[in-house]
Short mmCIF file of C-alpha atoms in Angstrom, two decimals:
data_model
loop_
_atom_site.label_atom_id
_atom_site.label_comp_id
_atom_site.label_asym_id
_atom_site.label_seq_id
_atom_site.Cartn_x
_atom_site.Cartn_y
_atom_site.Cartn_z
CA MET A 1 -8.12 -163.57 -41.38
CA PRO A 2 -6.85 -166.59 -43.33
CA GLU A 3 -6.07 -166.69 -47.01
CA ILE A 4 -8.59 -167.85 -49.57
CA ALA A 5 -8.13 -168.39 -53.28
CA SER A 6 -8.79 -170.75 -56.13
CA ARG A 7 -6.16 -173.50 -56.15
CA SER A 8 -5.19 -172.37 -59.61
CA ALA A 9 -4.50 -168.84 -58.39
CA ALA A 10 -1.75 -167.45 -56.22
CA SER A 11 -2.48 -167.00 -52.52
CA ALA A 12 -3.44 -163.52 -51.37
CA SER A 13 -2.99 -162.11 -47.90
CA VAL A 14 -5.94 -160.45 -46.23
CA SER A 15 -6.68 -158.30 -43.22
CA ALA A 16 -8.85 -159.22 -40.28
CA SER A 17 -11.81 -157.16 -41.41
CA ALA A 18 -14.75 -158.76 -43.21
CA SER A 19 -14.76 -155.98 -45.80
CA SER A 20 -11.18 -156.79 -46.79
CA ALA A 21 -11.98 -160.47 -46.87
CA SER A 22 -14.79 -159.92 -49.34
CA THR A 23 -12.40 -158.36 -51.85
CA ILE A 24 -10.28 -161.50 -52.16
CA LEU A 25 -12.95 -164.17 -51.96
CA THR A 26 -13.20 -166.05 -55.23
CA SER A 27 -16.25 -164.91 -57.18
CA VAL A 28 -19.06 -167.23 -58.22
CA GLU A 29 -17.85 -167.04 -61.81
CA SER A 30 -14.31 -168.15 -60.99
CA MET A 31 -15.57 -170.91 -58.73
CA ARG A 32 -17.33 -172.64 -61.59
CA ASP A 33 -14.27 -174.68 -62.49
CA ASP A 34 -12.85 -177.81 -60.92
CA ASN A 35 -10.84 -175.95 -58.29
CA PRO A 36 -12.86 -174.93 -55.23
CA PRO A 37 -12.02 -171.76 -53.30
CA THR A 38 -9.62 -172.78 -50.55
CA THR A 39 -8.67 -171.26 -47.22
CA GLN A 40 -6.08 -172.37 -44.68
CA PHE A 41 -7.46 -172.79 -41.17
CA THR A 42 -6.11 -170.32 -38.61
CA SER A 43 -8.94 -169.96 -36.11
CA ILE A 44 -12.63 -170.75 -35.85
CA GLN A 45 -13.58 -167.08 -35.79
CA ASP A 46 -11.55 -166.41 -38.94
CA LEU A 47 -13.20 -169.40 -40.61
CA PHE A 48 -16.66 -168.08 -39.75
CA GLU A 49 -15.75 -164.69 -41.25
CA VAL A 50 -14.55 -166.32 -44.47
CA ILE A 51 -17.80 -168.29 -44.68
CA ASN A 52 -19.75 -165.05 -44.20
CA CYS A 53 -17.99 -163.55 -47.22
CA THR A 54 -18.17 -166.58 -49.51
CA THR A 55 -20.63 -165.99 -52.35
CA GLY A 56 -20.77 -169.57 -53.64
CA ASP A 57 -21.95 -172.76 -51.97
CA PHE A 58 -18.62 -174.59 -51.61
CA LEU A 59 -15.42 -173.97 -49.65
CA ALA A 60 -12.36 -176.12 -48.93
CA VAL A 61 -10.50 -175.62 -45.64
CA THR A 62 -6.99 -177.05 -45.19
CA ASN A 63 -4.97 -177.87 -42.05
CA VAL A 64 -7.99 -179.13 -40.10
CA SER A 65 -7.02 -181.89 -37.66
CA PRO A 66 -9.66 -184.33 -36.33
CA ILE A 67 -9.62 -182.45 -33.02
CA LEU A 68 -10.21 -179.15 -34.81
CA PHE A 69 -13.00 -180.69 -36.87
CA THR A 70 -14.78 -181.71 -33.67
CA GLU A 71 -14.31 -178.22 -32.22
CA ILE A 72 -15.57 -176.52 -35.39
CA GLU A 73 -18.64 -178.74 -35.28
CA ARG A 74 -19.25 -177.87 -31.62
CA LYS A 75 -18.92 -174.12 -32.20
CA ARG A 76 -21.08 -174.25 -35.32
CA ASP A 77 -23.89 -176.00 -33.46
CA LYS A 78 -23.57 -173.72 -30.43
CA ARG A 79 -23.83 -170.60 -32.60
CA ARG A 80 -26.51 -172.19 -34.79
CA ARG A 81 -24.61 -171.50 -37.97
CA LYS A 82 -26.34 -172.93 -41.04
CA PHE A 83 -23.38 -174.17 -43.08
CA ARG A 84 -22.95 -177.91 -43.52
CA PHE A 85 -19.96 -180.25 -43.58
CA ARG A 86 -19.94 -181.68 -47.08
CA ARG A 87 -17.20 -184.08 -46.10
CA TYR A 88 -14.12 -184.22 -43.88
CA GLU A 89 -11.07 -186.21 -44.99
CA SER A 90 -8.92 -186.77 -41.92
CA ASP A 91 -5.97 -188.29 -43.77
CA ARG A 92 -5.64 -185.11 -45.86
CA GLN A 93 -6.90 -182.84 -43.05
CA ILE A 94 -9.27 -181.11 -45.46
CA LEU A 95 -12.78 -180.00 -44.57
CA PHE A 96 -15.21 -179.27 -47.41
CA ILE A 97 -18.03 -176.95 -46.41
CA THR A 98 -21.44 -176.35 -47.99
CA ILE A 99 -22.89 -172.86 -47.66
CA PRO A 100 -26.56 -173.21 -48.61
CA THR A 101 -27.58 -170.73 -51.31
CA ASP A 102 -31.10 -170.50 -52.71
CA LEU A 103 -29.98 -172.36 -55.81
CA HIS A 104 -28.02 -174.94 -53.82
CA GLU A 105 -31.22 -176.00 -52.09
CA LEU A 106 -32.53 -177.30 -55.42
CA HIS A 107 -32.01 -180.79 -53.97
CA PHE A 108 -35.09 -180.37 -51.79
CA GLY A 109 -37.51 -180.45 -54.72
CA LEU A 110 -36.16 -183.82 -55.84
CA TYR A 111 -36.38 -185.33 -52.38
CA GLN A 112 -39.85 -183.89 -51.83
CA GLY A 113 -41.01 -185.33 -55.14
CA TYR A 114 -39.80 -188.78 -54.10
CA HIS A 115 -41.23 -188.47 -50.59
CA ASN A 116 -44.64 -187.39 -51.89
CA LYS A 117 -44.81 -190.54 -54.01
CA LEU A 118 -43.70 -192.57 -51.01
CA VAL A 119 -46.57 -191.21 -48.90
CA ARG A 120 -49.12 -191.71 -51.68
CA SER A 121 -47.99 -195.32 -52.04
CA GLY A 122 -48.76 -195.91 -48.36
CA ARG A 123 -45.13 -196.46 -47.40
CA GLY A 124 -44.51 -193.15 -45.64
CA ASN A 125 -44.30 -194.81 -42.22
CA SER A 126 -41.68 -197.24 -43.54
CA TRP A 127 -39.19 -194.48 -44.36
CA ARG A 128 -37.01 -192.28 -42.18
CA THR A 129 -35.88 -188.87 -43.42
CA ILE A 130 -32.35 -188.45 -42.06
CA GLY A 131 -31.84 -185.02 -43.60
CA THR A 132 -28.45 -183.38 -42.98
CA ALA A 133 -27.47 -185.39 -39.88
CA THR A 134 -23.72 -186.02 -39.62
CA ARG A 135 -22.44 -189.48 -40.51
CA ARG A 136 -18.96 -190.62 -39.48
CA ALA A 137 -16.67 -193.38 -40.69
CA GLN A 138 -16.89 -196.61 -38.71
CA GLN A 139 -13.74 -198.12 -40.20
CA GLY A 140 -10.48 -196.57 -41.38
CA HIS A 141 -10.91 -193.23 -39.64
CA PRO A 142 -13.60 -193.73 -36.96
CA GLY A 143 -14.31 -190.46 -35.19
CA GLY A 144 -12.43 -188.68 -37.98
CA ASP A 145 -13.98 -188.70 -41.45
CA GLY A 146 -17.51 -187.35 -41.48
CA GLY A 147 -20.05 -185.77 -43.78
CA GLU A 148 -23.54 -184.32 -44.06
CA GLY A 149 -25.74 -184.87 -47.10
CA ASP A 150 -28.18 -182.34 -48.48
CA SER A 151 -31.18 -184.71 -48.43
CA THR A 152 -30.91 -188.27 -47.12
CA GLY A 153 -33.13 -191.07 -45.91
CA GLY A 154 -33.53 -194.80 -45.48
CA PRO A 155 -36.05 -197.53 -44.68
CA LYS A 156 -37.42 -198.39 -41.27
CA PRO A 157 -36.56 -200.44 -39.32
CA GLU A 158 -33.39 -201.34 -41.29
CA ARG A 159 -32.00 -197.79 -41.23
CA GLY A 160 -34.33 -196.29 -38.65
CA MET A 161 -31.90 -196.04 -35.73
CA LYS A 162 -29.62 -193.17 -34.74
CA ARG A 163 -26.34 -192.99 -36.69
CA PHE A 164 -27.47 -195.57 -39.26
CA TRP A 165 -26.46 -194.76 -42.83
CA PRO A 166 -29.10 -193.75 -45.39
CA THR A 167 -29.79 -195.73 -48.55
CA LEU A 168 -30.53 -192.55 -50.54
CA VAL A 169 -28.31 -189.45 -50.63
CA ILE A 170 -29.01 -186.36 -52.72
CA GLU A 171 -26.21 -183.81 -53.18
CA ALA A 172 -26.60 -180.50 -55.02
CA GLY A 173 -24.10 -178.08 -56.52
CA ASP A 174 -24.38 -174.40 -57.39
CA SER A 175 -20.78 -173.18 -57.55
CA GLU A 176 -19.47 -176.63 -56.59
CA SER A 177 -18.17 -178.36 -59.71
CA LEU A 178 -19.50 -181.64 -61.06
CA SER A 179 -16.10 -183.25 -60.45
CA GLU A 180 -16.30 -182.31 -56.76
CA LEU A 181 -19.82 -183.71 -56.63
CA HIS A 182 -18.35 -186.94 -57.98
CA ASN A 183 -15.88 -186.89 -55.09
CA ASP A 184 -18.83 -186.46 -52.73
CA MET A 185 -20.54 -189.44 -54.33
CA ARG A 186 -17.48 -191.67 -53.95
CA TRP A 187 -17.09 -190.55 -50.33
CA TRP A 188 -20.62 -191.65 -49.45
CA PHE A 189 -20.26 -195.09 -51.01
CA PHE A 190 -16.79 -195.76 -49.59
CA THR A 191 -17.13 -194.25 -46.11
CA SER A 192 -20.48 -195.94 -45.49
CA GLU A 193 -18.86 -199.25 -46.44
CA HIS A 194 -21.38 -199.44 -49.29
CA GLN A 195 -24.43 -199.08 -47.05
CA VAL A 196 -25.48 -196.08 -49.16
CA ARG A 197 -27.16 -197.51 -52.26
CA ILE A 198 -28.14 -194.51 -54.42
CA VAL A 199 -26.41 -191.14 -54.73
CA LEU A 200 -28.35 -188.60 -56.76
CA LEU A 201 -26.43 -185.51 -57.91
CA ALA A 202 -28.09 -182.26 -59.01
CA LYS A 203 -25.77 -179.71 -60.59
CA PHE A 204 -26.73 -176.38 -62.15
CA ASP A 205 -24.29 -175.59 -64.94
CA HIS A 206 -24.26 -171.79 -65.19
CA THR A 207 -22.21 -171.76 -68.40
CA ARG A 208 -24.67 -173.96 -70.28
CA ARG A 209 -27.66 -172.82 -68.22
CA ALA A 210 -28.54 -176.46 -67.77
CA LEU A 211 -29.63 -178.58 -64.83
CA ILE A 212 -27.79 -181.91 -64.75
CA LEU A 213 -29.11 -184.87 -62.78
CA GLU A 214 -26.98 -187.98 -62.30
CA LYS A 215 -28.05 -191.19 -60.58
CA TRP A 216 -25.20 -193.33 -59.26
CA GLU A 217 -25.36 -196.85 -57.88
CA GLU A 218 -22.72 -199.51 -57.23
CA GLU A 219 -22.11 -202.90 -58.76
CA SER A 220 -19.41 -205.54 -58.58
CA SER A 221 -16.94 -205.07 -61.41
CA MET A 222 -17.29 -208.84 -61.99
CA ALA A 223 -20.66 -208.02 -63.52
CA ARG A 224 -19.00 -206.05 -66.31
CA PRO A 225 -18.07 -207.69 -69.62
CA GLY A 226 -14.51 -209.00 -69.61
CA ALA A 227 -14.05 -208.81 -65.83
CA THR A 228 -11.94 -211.53 -64.22
CA THR A 229 -12.64 -213.22 -60.92
CA THR A 230 -9.94 -211.48 -58.93
CA ARG A 231 -10.41 -209.79 -55.57
CA HIS A 232 -10.00 -206.43 -57.29
CA ALA A 233 -12.66 -207.30 -59.86
CA ALA A 234 -15.09 -208.29 -57.11
CA ALA A 235 -14.90 -204.84 -55.49
CA LEU A 236 -17.95 -202.62 -55.71
CA GLN A 237 -17.55 -199.69 -58.07
CA PRO A 238 -19.78 -196.64 -58.66
CA VAL A 239 -21.77 -196.86 -61.88
CA LEU A 240 -23.60 -193.98 -63.56
CA ARG A 241 -27.09 -195.33 -64.24
CA GLN A 242 -28.83 -192.19 -65.49
CA THR A 243 -27.95 -188.73 -66.74
CA ILE A 244 -30.79 -186.29 -67.29
CA THR A 245 -30.21 -182.79 -68.65
CA ILE A 246 -32.86 -180.10 -68.33
CA THR A 247 -32.68 -176.84 -70.28
CA GLU A 248 -34.91 -173.79 -70.57
CA ASP A 249 -36.69 -172.99 -73.83
CA VAL A 250 -37.35 -169.25 -73.94
CA THR A 251 -38.83 -169.40 -77.46
CA THR A 252 -42.12 -170.72 -76.12
CA ASN A 253 -44.84 -168.75 -74.36
CA PRO A 254 -44.88 -169.47 -71.52
CA VAL A 255 -41.27 -170.57 -71.11
CA SER A 256 -40.92 -174.36 -71.16
CA TYR A 257 -38.27 -176.87 -70.10
CA ASN A 258 -36.73 -179.64 -72.18
CA VAL A 259 -35.92 -182.87 -70.34
CA ALA A 260 -33.40 -185.04 -72.17
CA ARG A 261 -33.28 -188.81 -71.56
CA GLY A 262 -36.60 -189.33 -69.87
CA ALA A 263 -37.92 -189.85 -66.37
CA LEU A 264 -35.87 -190.33 -63.20
CA VAL A 265 -36.21 -193.84 -61.74
CA LEU A 266 -35.28 -194.70 -58.14
CA GLY A 267 -35.10 -198.46 -57.66
CA PHE A 268 -37.22 -199.97 -54.89
CA ARG A 269 -34.62 -202.65 -54.03
CA PHE A 270 -31.89 -200.07 -53.52
CA LEU A 271 -34.11 -197.84 -51.39
CA PHE A 272 -35.74 -200.50 -49.19
CA LEU A 273 -33.13 -203.29 -49.27
CA ARG A 274 -35.65 -205.91 -50.39
CA ASP A 275 -37.65 -207.01 -53.39
CA PRO A 276 -40.92 -205.15 -53.99
CA GLY A 277 -44.09 -206.86 -52.82
CA PRO A 278 -47.57 -206.79 -54.38
CA GLY A 279 -48.49 -203.28 -55.45
CA GLU A 280 -44.94 -202.01 -54.89
CA GLY A 281 -42.36 -200.93 -57.44
CA ASP A 282 -39.77 -198.37 -58.44
CA PHE A 283 -40.42 -194.68 -57.81
CA VAL A 284 -40.56 -192.63 -61.01
CA LEU A 285 -40.37 -188.86 -61.36
CA SER A 286 -41.94 -188.31 -64.77
CA VAL A 287 -40.80 -185.87 -67.44
CA GLN A 288 -43.73 -183.62 -66.55
CA GLU A 289 -42.76 -183.67 -62.87
CA LEU A 290 -39.15 -182.88 -63.73
CA GLN A 291 -40.33 -179.96 -65.86
CA ALA A 292 -42.32 -178.58 -62.93
CA TYR A 293 -39.27 -179.07 -60.72
CA ALA A 294 -37.06 -177.22 -63.23
CA GLU A 295 -39.46 -174.28 -63.28
CA GLU A 296 -38.93 -173.84 -59.53
CA VAL A 297 -35.14 -174.12 -59.93
CA TRP A 298 -35.01 -171.40 -62.59
CA LYS A 299 -36.87 -169.05 -60.25
CA MET A 300 -33.77 -169.13 -58.03
CA LEU A 301 -31.48 -167.69 -60.73
#
């Protein structure tokens, strides 16, 4: 069995038994900082045992070569294991794994809310749900870097073919920190060569008992005040467009949910890669819809 620990803690040796492994796995409480639990790869079977004992939704695995990454993917699919590859960075040989917990799957309610509006608008047939399908880098590390979003999709026919990148990616975090979610966001924009247009992050902050939603897009840094017309300034940079914080109010009967900073807006142009036509426009999840969504999230606590 490999070692696993928070990066801020000393490494601990473990035996080959799953019961021993469970005693040294980082707890959910200790994983709620910026340092994910980390294990060094020794064998695929050992990795699967560590995943079995992990109580959070996020795990970093070091010493994973591109060949090993391909083999782990093959064995995972063959055994029908349900964990996902958050992202693989071949230059660092680090594989970040998502282990879906009930709370982690909070992303689905957001995607379903958007998709329901899409269908009601009559555009359901113009959209492809890509889901958790693996996407790999086409430049830089082709066949190496890869990742799987929690909920993803894009327009048809522009993104309707196999292996095409989505325009919308939703990533959720239970024990995964917000800073790691930001790394996920940057990975999607950069590795897709900016074909991904919106990354929506959903993080449950256990310390504050708050649900944090962030909507990220990209813009040229030339568009910012004071930018100069250099090649560096012209590069696309992630920009935080919206932050919405939802908290529970237990003083009301029944319990209610406070949504700070209004409705969530997903821009039509970013989703469909064109200007809206007659009767078309941005997709808005209202405060009331976000409150209903939050109620379902809190049931998972």
